[in-house]
Coordinates of C-alpha atoms in Angstrom, one line a residue:
X178 CA 10.5 -65.6 105.1
X179 CA 12.8 -65.6 107.6
X180 CA 15.3 -68.9 107.3
X181 CA 18.4 -69.0 109.7
X182 CA 20.7 -72.2 109.6
X183 CA 21.9 -74.8 111.9
X184 CA 21.8 -78.8 112.7
X185 CA 18.4 -80.5 111.7
X186 CA 16.8 -84.1 110.8
X187 CA 14.8 -84.0 108.1
X188 CA 11.7 -82.9 110.2
X189 CA 13.0 -79.7 111.0
X190 CA 14.5 -80.5 114.8
X191 CA 17.6 -79.5 116.2
X192 CA 20.0 -82.6 116.9
X193 CA 22.2 -81.4 120.2
X194 CA 25.6 -80.1 119.2
X195 CA 28.1 -80.7 121.7
X196 CA 31.5 -78.5 121.7
X197 CA 33.2 -77.2 118.4
X198 CA 37.0 -77.3 118.8
X199 CA 39.2 -74.4 116.2
X200 CA 42.8 -74.1 115.9
X201 CA 43.3 -71.5 113.9
X202 CA 46.8 -71.0 111.7
X203 CA 47.7 -67.2 110.2
X204 CA 51.2 -66.6 107.7
X205 CA 50.8 -63.4 106.9
X206 CA 47.6 -62.6 105.2
X207 CA 46.8 -66.0 105.1
X208 CA 44.4 -68.2 107.3
X209 CA 43.9 -72.3 107.6
X210 CA 41.5 -73.2 109.9
X211 CA 40.3 -76.3 111.7
X212 CA 37.1 -76.7 113.0
X213 CA 35.6 -80.1 114.9
X214 CA 32.1 -80.2 115.6
X215 CA 30.9 -82.7 118.0
X216 CA 27.0 -84.1 118.4
X217 CA 25.3 -86.6 119.2
X218 CA 21.1 -88.1 118.8
X219 CA 19.9 -88.3 121.5
X220 CA 16.6 -90.2 120.0
X221 CA 15.4 -93.5 120.4
X222 CA 15.2 -93.7 116.4
X223 CA 18.1 -93.3 113.6
X224 CA 18.1 -89.8 112.5
X225 CA 19.3 -88.0 109.1
X226 CA 21.3 -85.0 109.9
X227 CA 22.3 -81.5 108.5
X228 CA 24.7 -78.5 109.6
X229 CA 24.8 -75.6 107.8
X230 CA 27.1 -73.0 108.5
X231 CA 28.8 -70.0 107.3
X232 CA 31.9 -68.8 105.7
X233 CA 33.7 -66.0 104.9
X234 CA 33.1 -65.8 100.5
X235 CA 37.0 -65.7 100.1
X236 CA 37.4 -69.1 102.0
X237 CA 37.7 -72.7 100.5
X238 CA 36.7 -76.4 101.9
X239 CA 39.2 -78.5 101.1
X240 CA 39.3 -81.4 104.1
X241 CA 36.3 -82.6 105.4
X242 CA 36.1 -85.6 107.4
X243 CA 33.9 -87.4 110.1
X244 CA 34.3 -89.9 113.1
X245 CA 30.8 -91.8 113.8
X246 CA 31.2 -94.3 117.0
X247 CA 34.9 -94.7 116.2
X248 CA 34.8 -94.9 112.0
X249 CA 36.2 -92.7 109.8
X250 CA 34.9 -91.2 107.2
X251 CA 37.1 -88.5 104.7
X252 CA 35.5 -87.1 101.7
X253 CA 36.4 -87.1 98.6
X254 CA 35.8 -84.6 95.6
X255 CA 32.7 -86.2 93.0
X256 CA 30.9 -84.7 90.4
X257 CA 27.5 -83.0 91.6
X258 CA 25.1 -85.1 90.5
X259 CA 27.7 -88.5 91.3
X260 CA 27.7 -87.3 95.3
X261 CA 24.1 -86.3 95.5
X262 CA 23.3 -89.9 93.7
X263 CA 26.4 -92.2 96.3
X264 CA 25.0 -89.7 98.7
X265 CA 20.9 -91.3 98.5
X266 CA 22.2 -94.6 98.2
X267 CA 23.6 -95.3 100.9
X268 CA 20.9 -93.7 103.1
X269 CA 18.3 -95.5 101.7
X270 CA 20.5 -98.8 102.9
X271 CA 20.8 -97.1 106.9
X272 CA 24.3 -96.1 106.0
X273 CA 26.2 -92.9 106.9
X274 CA 26.9 -91.1 104.4
X275 CA 28.0 -87.3 103.8
X276 CA 27.7 -84.7 101.7
X277 CA 29.0 -80.9 101.7
X278 CA 28.3 -78.6 99.2
X279 CA 28.3 -74.8 98.0
X280 CA 24.4 -73.4 98.3
X281 CA 23.3 -72.7 95.3
X282 CA 22.3 -69.4 95.9
X283 CA 25.5 -68.1 97.7
X284 CA 28.8 -68.4 98.4
X285 CA 29.3 -68.5 102.2
X286 CA 26.6 -70.7 102.9
X287 CA 28.1 -74.2 103.2
X288 CA 25.4 -76.8 104.0
X289 CA 26.9 -80.6 105.6
X290 CA 24.4 -84.2 105.0
X291 CA 25.9 -86.2 107.4
X292 CA 23.4 -88.8 107.6
X293 CA 22.4 -91.4 109.4
X294 CA 23.1 -91.0 112.8
X295 CA 22.1 -94.2 115.1
X296 CA 20.1 -93.5 118.0
X297 CA 22.9 -92.8 121.2
X298 CA 25.5 -91.7 118.4
X299 CA 28.1 -89.9 118.7
X300 CA 29.7 -87.2 115.3
X301 CA 32.9 -85.5 115.1
X302 CA 33.0 -83.7 112.2
X303 CA 36.4 -81.9 111.7
X304 CA 36.0 -79.2 108.8
X305 CA 39.3 -77.6 107.2
X306 CA 39.5 -74.5 104.9
X307 CA 41.9 -71.7 103.8
X308 CA 41.3 -67.5 103.6
X309 CA 42.6 -64.6 103.0
X310 CA 42.3 -62.0 105.9
X311 CA 41.2 -58.2 105.1
X312 CA 42.9 -55.2 105.7
X313 CA 41.7 -52.8 108.3
X314 CA 42.1 -48.7 108.0
X315 CA 44.8 -49.1 110.5
X316 CA 46.8 -51.2 108.7
X317 CA 45.5 -54.5 111.1
X318 CA 45.0 -57.7 109.7
X319 CA 40.7 -58.7 110.8
X320 CA 40.1 -62.4 111.2
X321 CA 36.8 -63.3 112.2
X322 CA 34.9 -66.6 113.6
X323 CA 31.6 -66.3 112.9
X324 CA 28.9 -66.8 115.7
X325 CA 25.4 -67.6 113.4
X326 CA 24.9 -66.9 109.9
X327 CA 22.4 -64.3 109.9
X328 CA 18.9 -65.5 108.9
X329 CA 18.4 -64.4 105.3
X330 CA 15.2 -62.8 103.2
X331 CA 13.9 -65.3 100.7
X332 CA 12.2 -64.2 97.8
X333 CA 9.0 -65.7 96.3
X334 CA 9.7 -68.7 94.3
X335 CA 13.0 -69.1 95.1
X336 CA 14.4 -73.2 94.3
X337 CA 13.3 -75.4 97.1
X338 CA 16.2 -76.6 97.6
X339 CA 18.3 -74.1 99.0
X340 CA 19.7 -74.9 102.5
X341 CA 18.9 -71.3 103.2
X342 CA 15.3 -72.8 104.2
X343 CA 16.0 -74.8 106.8
X344 CA 15.2 -73.7 110.8
X345 CA 17.0 -73.5 113.4
X346 CA 16.2 -73.2 117.1
X347 CA 16.0 -70.1 118.9
X348 CA 17.0 -70.0 123.2
X349 CA 18.9 -67.7 125.9
X350 CA 22.1 -67.5 125.9
X351 CA 22.8 -69.5 129.5
X352 CA 20.7 -71.9 127.7
X353 CA 23.6 -72.5 124.7
X354 CA 23.9 -76.9 124.8
X355 CA 27.4 -76.2 123.5
X356 CA 30.7 -74.1 123.8
X357 CA 33.7 -72.9 122.2
X358 CA 37.4 -73.6 122.4
X359 CA 39.9 -72.3 119.8
X360 CA 43.9 -72.0 119.1
X361 CA 45.1 -69.6 116.8
X362 CA 48.4 -69.6 116.0
X363 CA 50.5 -66.1 114.3
X364 CA 54.0 -66.2 112.5
X365 CA 54.6 -63.2 109.8
X366 CA 58.6 -62.8 109.0
X367 CA 58.4 -59.4 109.7
X368 CA 57.2 -59.3 113.0
X369 CA 53.8 -59.4 115.1
X370 CA 53.3 -55.6 116.6
X371 CA 50.3 -56.4 118.5
X372 CA 47.2 -58.8 119.1
X373 CA 43.5 -57.8 120.5
X374 CA 40.8 -60.1 120.6
X375 CA 37.2 -58.8 121.5
X376 CA 36.3 -61.7 123.5
X377 CA 38.9 -62.8 126.5
X378 CA 41.9 -64.5 125.7
X379 CA 43.9 -67.4 128.3
X380 CA 47.0 -66.8 127.0
X381 CA 48.8 -64.6 124.5
X382 CA 53.0 -66.1 123.9
X383 CA 55.1 -64.5 121.6
X384 CA 57.9 -66.6 120.4
X385 CA 60.8 -65.7 119.4
X386 CA 63.3 -62.0 120.4
X387 CA 61.9 -60.8 116.9
X388 CA 58.2 -61.3 117.8
X389 CA 58.2 -63.3 113.9
X390 CA 55.0 -65.9 115.8
X391 CA 52.4 -65.8 118.8
X392 CA 50.2 -68.2 120.1
X393 CA 46.7 -67.4 121.7
X394 CA 44.2 -69.2 123.6
X395 CA 40.6 -68.1 123.8
X396 CA 39.3 -68.2 127.7
X397 CA 37.7 -71.5 128.7
X398 CA 33.7 -71.3 129.1
X399 CA 33.4 -69.0 125.4
X400 CA 29.7 -69.9 125.0
X401 CA 29.8 -68.1 121.3
X402 CA 27.5 -65.7 121.6
X403 CA 29.5 -63.2 119.5
X404 CA 31.4 -62.9 116.6
X405 CA 35.1 -64.1 117.7
X406 CA 37.6 -61.5 116.0
X407 CA 41.3 -60.8 116.1
X408 CA 43.0 -57.7 114.7
X409 CA 47.0 -58.4 114.1
X410 CA 49.0 -55.3 113.5
X411 CA 52.6 -56.4 112.3
X412 CA 55.5 -54.0 112.3
X413 CA 56.5 -54.2 108.6
X414 CA 52.9 -54.7 106.8
X415 CA 54.3 -53.1 103.8
X416 CA 57.1 -55.0 103.1
X417 CA 56.4 -57.4 99.8
X418 CA 57.0 -60.8 101.2
X419 CA 56.8 -63.7 99.1
X420 CA 55.8 -67.1 100.4
X421 CA 56.3 -71.4 99.4
X422 CA 54.6 -74.2 100.2
X423 CA 56.4 -77.9 99.0
X424 CA 54.6 -79.9 96.6
X425 CA 53.6 -83.2 98.3
X426 CA 56.2 -85.5 97.9
X427 CA 53.8 -88.3 97.1
X428 CA 51.5 -86.7 94.3
X429 CA 52.9 -86.4 90.7
X430 CA 55.0 -83.9 89.4
X431 CA 53.0 -81.1 86.8
X432 CA 50.1 -81.2 89.4
X433 CA 48.8 -78.2 91.2
X434 CA 50.0 -80.0 94.6
X435 CA 52.9 -81.9 93.3
X436 CA 54.8 -78.5 92.6
X437 CA 56.0 -75.9 94.6
X438 CA 53.0 -72.8 95.0
X439 CA 54.3 -69.0 96.1
X440 CA 51.7 -66.3 98.2
X441 CA 53.3 -63.0 96.7
X442 CA 51.8 -60.4 99.3
X443 CA 51.9 -56.5 98.0
X444 CA 50.7 -53.9 100.2
X445 CA 52.7 -50.4 99.0
X446 CA 52.3 -47.3 100.6
X447 CA 50.6 -45.1 98.2
X448 CA 50.4 -41.5 98.4
X449 CA 47.5 -39.0 98.6
X450 CA 46.2 -37.7 95.6
X451 CA 46.4 -33.0 96.3
X452 CA 44.0 -32.6 95.8
X453 CA 41.5 -35.4 96.1
X454 CA 39.0 -35.4 92.7
X455 CA 36.0 -33.7 93.8
X456 CA 33.6 -34.2 90.9
X457 CA 31.1 -37.6 90.9
X458 CA 27.4 -38.4 91.1
X459 CA 27.1 -40.2 95.1
X460 CA 24.4 -42.8 95.1
X461 CA 23.5 -44.4 98.6
X462 CA 21.5 -47.8 98.8
X463 CA 20.3 -48.1 102.4
X464 CA 18.9 -51.4 103.5
X465 CA 15.0 -50.4 105.6
X466 CA 14.5 -53.6 105.7
X467 CA 13.0 -54.9 108.9
X468 CA 16.2 -57.2 109.8
X469 CA 17.7 -53.9 110.4
X470 CA 16.1 -53.6 113.5
X471 CA 18.1 -56.5 114.6
X472 CA 21.0 -55.2 117.1
X473 CA 24.2 -55.4 116.3
X474 CA 25.4 -58.8 117.9
X475 CA 24.1 -60.0 120.7
X476 CA 25.6 -58.3 123.6
X477 CA 23.8 -56.5 125.8
X478 CA 22.8 -52.8 125.1
X479 CA 24.1 -53.2 121.6
X480 CA 23.3 -50.4 119.0
X481 CA 20.5 -51.4 116.4
X482 CA 21.7 -51.8 113.2
X483 CA 19.1 -49.4 111.2
X484 CA 21.0 -47.0 114.1
X485 CA 24.3 -47.8 113.2
X486 CA 23.5 -47.5 109.6
X487 CA 21.6 -44.1 109.7
X488 CA 25.6 -42.9 111.6
X489 CA 27.4 -43.6 108.7
X490 CA 25.7 -42.5 106.0
X491 CA 25.9 -39.0 107.9
X492 CA 29.3 -39.4 108.4
X493 CA 29.5 -39.6 104.7
X494 CA 26.8 -37.5 103.5
X495 CA 28.3 -34.5 106.0
X496 CA 31.7 -35.7 104.6
X497 CA 31.6 -35.0 100.3
X498 CA 32.4 -32.7 98.5
X499 CA 30.7 -29.4 97.5
X500 CA 29.7 -29.1 94.2
X501 CA 29.4 -33.1 93.0
X502 CA 25.2 -34.7 93.0
X503 CA 24.1 -37.4 95.8
X504 CA 21.3 -39.1 96.3
X505 CA 19.8 -41.3 98.9
X506 CA 17.8 -44.5 98.3
X507 CA 16.0 -46.7 101.0
X508 CA 15.1 -50.2 100.0
X509 CA 13.0 -52.8 101.8
X510 CA 9.7 -54.8 99.6
X511 CA 9.7 -51.7 98.2
X512 CA 12.0 -48.5 97.7
X513 CA 12.1 -44.6 97.5
X514 CA 14.4 -41.7 96.7
X515 CA 15.1 -38.3 99.1
X516 CA 14.7 -36.9 95.3
X517 CA 13.8 -37.6 91.8
X518 CA 17.1 -37.6 90.2
X519 CA 20.8 -36.5 92.0
X520 CA 21.1 -32.5 93.0
X521 CA 24.3 -31.0 93.7
X522 CA 25.8 -31.0 97.4
X523 CA 25.4 -27.3 98.2
X524 CA 24.9 -26.7 102.4
X525 CA 21.0 -26.4 101.7
X526 CA 20.6 -29.6 99.9
X527 CA 23.3 -32.0 102.4
X528 CA 20.6 -30.4 105.2
X529 CA 17.4 -31.3 104.2
X530 CA 19.2 -34.9 103.2
X531 CA 20.3 -35.2 107.1
X532 CA 16.9 -34.5 108.4
X533 CA 15.6 -37.8 106.1
X534 CA 18.2 -39.8 107.6
X535 CA 17.4 -38.7 111.0
X536 CA 13.4 -40.0 109.9
X537 CA 14.4 -43.0 108.8
X538 CA 13.5 -46.3 109.8
X539 CA 13.4 -50.4 109.7
X540 CA 10.0 -50.4 108.1
X541 CA 10.1 -51.1 104.1
X542 CA 9.4 -55.1 104.6
X543 CA 11.8 -57.3 103.8
X544 CA 15.4 -57.2 101.6
X545 CA 14.4 -56.8 98.1
X546 CA 18.1 -54.9 96.3
X547 CA 17.5 -55.6 92.9
X548 CA 14.5 -53.3 91.6
X549 CA 16.3 -49.6 93.5
X550 CA 19.6 -51.5 91.9
X551 CA 18.3 -51.5 88.4
X552 CA 16.2 -47.8 88.7
X553 CA 19.8 -46.2 90.4
X554 CA 21.2 -48.0 86.9
X555 CA 19.3 -47.0 84.0
X556 CA 19.4 -42.8 85.1
X557 CA 21.3 -40.9 82.9
X558 CA 24.8 -39.8 84.0
X559 CA 26.1 -36.5 84.8
X560 CA 28.8 -35.8 82.4
X561 CA 31.7 -35.5 83.9
X562 CA 30.5 -37.0 87.3
X563 CA 31.0 -40.5 87.3
X564 CA 28.6 -42.8 89.5
X565 CA 29.6 -43.9 92.9
X566 CA 27.7 -46.0 94.6
X567 CA 27.6 -46.8 98.0
X568 CA 25.1 -49.9 99.8
X569 CA 24.4 -50.4 103.3
X570 CA 22.9 -53.1 104.6
X571 CA 23.0 -56.9 106.8
X572 CA 23.3 -58.9 103.7
X573 CA 19.6 -60.6 104.4
X574 CA 18.7 -61.6 101.1
X575 CA 19.2 -64.8 99.6
X576 CA 19.4 -64.0 95.8
X577 CA 22.6 -63.3 95.7
X578 CA 24.0 -64.2 92.8
X579 CA 21.8 -62.0 91.0
X580 CA 22.5 -59.1 93.0
X581 CA 25.8 -59.8 92.2
X582 CA 25.5 -60.1 88.2
X583 CA 23.3 -56.7 87.8
X584 CA 25.9 -54.8 89.4
X585 CA 28.9 -56.6 86.9
X586 CA 26.8 -55.7 84.3
X587 CA 26.5 -52.3 85.1
X588 CA 30.7 -52.2 86.5
X589 CA 32.4 -50.0 83.0
X590 CA 29.6 -47.2 84.1
X591 CA 29.9 -46.7 88.1
X592 CA 32.0 -48.5 91.0
X593 CA 30.8 -49.9 94.1
X594 CA 31.5 -49.6 97.6
X595 CA 29.7 -51.6 100.1
X596 CA 29.2 -51.6 103.6
X597 CA 28.0 -55.1 105.6
X598 CA 26.4 -54.3 108.9
X599 CA 26.2 -56.2 112.1
X600 CA 27.7 -59.3 112.6
X601 CA 27.2 -62.3 110.1
X602 CA 25.9 -60.2 107.3
X603 CA 27.0 -61.6 103.9
X604 CA 30.5 -62.1 103.0
X605 CA 28.7 -63.2 99.6
X606 CA 27.0 -60.2 98.7
X607 CA 28.8 -57.2 100.6
X608 CA 32.5 -58.2 99.1
X609 CA 30.6 -59.9 95.6
X610 CA 29.3 -56.3 94.4
X611 CA 32.1 -54.5 96.0
X612 CA 34.9 -56.6 93.5
X613 CA 33.3 -56.9 90.5
X614 CA 32.6 -53.0 90.3
X615 CA 35.9 -52.0 91.3
X616 CA 34.9 -50.5 94.7
X617 CA 35.6 -52.2 98.3
X618 CA 33.9 -54.0 100.9
X619 CA 34.0 -52.7 105.1
X620 CA 31.9 -54.8 107.2
X621 CA 30.7 -52.7 110.6
X622 CA 30.0 -54.8 113.4
X623 CA 30.2 -51.7 116.0
X624 CA 31.2 -48.2 117.2
X625 CA 34.9 -48.8 117.4
X626 CA 36.2 -48.3 113.6
X627 CA 32.9 -47.4 111.9
X628 CA 34.1 -43.6 111.6
X629 CA 37.7 -44.6 110.2
X630 CA 35.6 -47.6 107.9
X631 CA 33.5 -45.1 106.3
X632 CA 36.1 -41.7 106.0
X633 CA 38.3 -45.1 103.9
X634 CA 36.1 -46.1 101.8
X635 CA 35.2 -42.1 100.9
X636 CA 38.7 -41.3 100.2
X637 CA 39.2 -43.7 97.8
X638 CA 35.9 -42.9 95.7
X639 CA 38.1 -39.5 95.6
X640 CA 41.0 -40.7 94.5
X641 CA 42.2 -42.3 91.1
X642 CA 43.1 -45.6 90.9
X643 CA 46.8 -47.2 90.3
X644 CA 46.3 -48.8 87.4
X645 CA 48.3 -51.1 85.1
X646 CA 49.7 -52.9 87.2
X647 CA 51.7 -56.1 86.2
X648 CA 53.5 -58.5 87.9
X649 CA 57.2 -60.1 86.5
X650 CA 59.2 -62.7 87.5
X651 CA 63.1 -62.8 87.8
X652 CA 63.5 -66.9 88.3
X653 CA 66.1 -69.0 87.2
X654 CA 67.1 -70.7 84.3
X655 CA 65.2 -73.6 85.4
X656 CA 62.1 -72.3 87.4
X657 CA 58.8 -71.0 85.7
X658 CA 55.6 -69.8 87.5
X659 CA 52.2 -69.7 86.5
X660 CA 49.7 -67.4 87.9
X661 CA 46.8 -69.0 89.4
X662 CA 45.1 -65.6 90.5
X663 CA 42.0 -63.6 88.5
X664 CA 44.3 -60.7 86.8
X665 CA 44.5 -57.5 88.7
X666 CA 45.3 -54.5 87.0
X667 CA 44.1 -51.5 89.6
X668 CA 45.0 -51.0 93.2
X669 CA 43.3 -48.7 95.7
X670 CA 45.7 -46.7 97.9
X671 CA 45.5 -48.3 101.1
X672 CA 44.8 -51.9 99.3
X673 CA 46.5 -55.3 99.3
X674 CA 47.4 -57.6 96.1
X675 CA 48.0 -61.2 96.8
X676 CA 49.2 -63.1 93.3
X677 CA 49.3 -67.1 93.9
X678 CA 51.3 -69.1 91.4
X679 CA 53.0 -72.8 90.8
X680 CA 56.2 -73.5 90.4
X681 CA 57.9 -75.8 88.0
X682 CA 61.1 -76.6 87.5
X683 CA 63.6 -76.7 89.5
X684 CA 63.5 -75.2 92.8
X685 CA 67.2 -73.9 94.1
X686 CA 66.1 -73.3 97.6
X687 CA 69.8 -70.4 98.4
X688 CA 68.7 -68.0 95.8
X689 CA 65.5 -67.9 97.7
X690 CA 63.7 -64.0 97.7
X691 CA 65.5 -62.1 101.1
X692 CA 61.8 -61.2 101.9
X693 CA 60.4 -65.0 102.2
X694 CA 59.4 -68.4 104.1
X695 CA 59.5 -71.6 102.6
X696 CA 56.9 -74.3 103.8
X697 CA 56.1 -77.6 104.5
X698 CA 52.4 -79.1 102.9
X699 CA 51.5 -80.2 106.4
X700 CA 52.5 -77.2 108.3
X701 CA 48.6 -76.2 107.8
X702 CA 49.3 -72.6 105.9
X703 CA 46.7 -71.3 104.0
X704 CA 48.5 -72.1 100.5
X705 CA 47.4 -76.2 101.4
X706 CA 44.7 -78.5 99.5
X707 CA 44.4 -81.6 98.7
X708 CA 42.0 -82.2 96.5
X709 CA 42.1 -85.5 97.5
X710 CA 40.1 -84.5 100.7
X711 CA 37.8 -82.6 99.3

């Protein structure tokens, strides 16, 4: 079953969305996003409305508020069961109520129950969240505002209360009833070298002689027919940096929001190993479900996802080191492999595999990835050739957590490198399986950077890890740091490491590090998070 998302009533009818306004603030490697959505009940009866929207796996919502007919409602953090109970009570009494929650089946989908909208009522929803931004192969920082959340393939027997089960209308591009406006402010203490966007901009203004900040504005009339993608190039991207955000004065000390927080960014320029590793068992898992027959984006003449995946796979097969082992799986509702077991990589076996890649079609039904994963993991390891798994998928699978758990349970014997194919690919799935298995993830939305991304992933699989990474703090006597980030002890060449820490004690501003910024809690940057407004 295909289950898109959208703005819906209980009867799964669309509620008119009038406009979307986005304010973006990027500080170093973190973005703060404020998105405002305006819509109106044009019916003659009250409506209980829902809005299902996409968010990156590395995002965290910290504020949600609604303005309905001049009345402002702010969300607060509650126990999940109590929040559901309070919401149902308010709705049954005919009151406005709003419920925002993460979907229980995927971390990159959030569902907002907007509540009762009276006839003619206008509602303005404002959602604020923060996210870490990924790096491209050429060192560019990448921000994407997704136009849609792709439909997900639903397994039989999946929970009835997943918000992914909602439907949404499909309308021609020229009939889209809303437009998007976006203003972005970008700042880096080391200077901004260049900013690129895949959509027309009406303004790019660099501020200051050293170009440490810039402001851009999306051109008027953008129909949000495709993802909005920004590529940001910093002048000294490999220089370590520290950003400190002060605590809120009105908050009690010794709590999360009362003390300053620090974001420490490392992007080391690690030299390439010479010579690279030439051993390994490389298994490629290719999504051949029906959704891979869809275009990469809504733009005219956009390449099909299956064709983009085949091109990427062909490039990787031609680039494998001689003497390694490899195999290729295709999966959908069922799966099949090129060879009964992995074979040694020779000119002959490579040519055999390339001929079969050319014949690949998106003809295997739904996106059920667990079965081929279990088959791959059940095979015997090849002595001296560690398993390197490469996954190509548009992520249209609803059992995200089960897939991640399966990969994680086998993480000690392999690394996983994942490729999200097409706009709207599930960041929860793509990033999740790479993260738990010590690999990296890439997203391919067009031909422009496909080759560099594919080769970067392969190079990382052929490079040894930099292990035993540790961070020590040289702080004044009256100041201590409590690290909030999960421990990361390994790093790949070309990979960035971000560490968050809470600072307690006396903050000596005169001893700030030379590569640091101090932010106020009202600047809206990535370290801001007010638990009272979630």
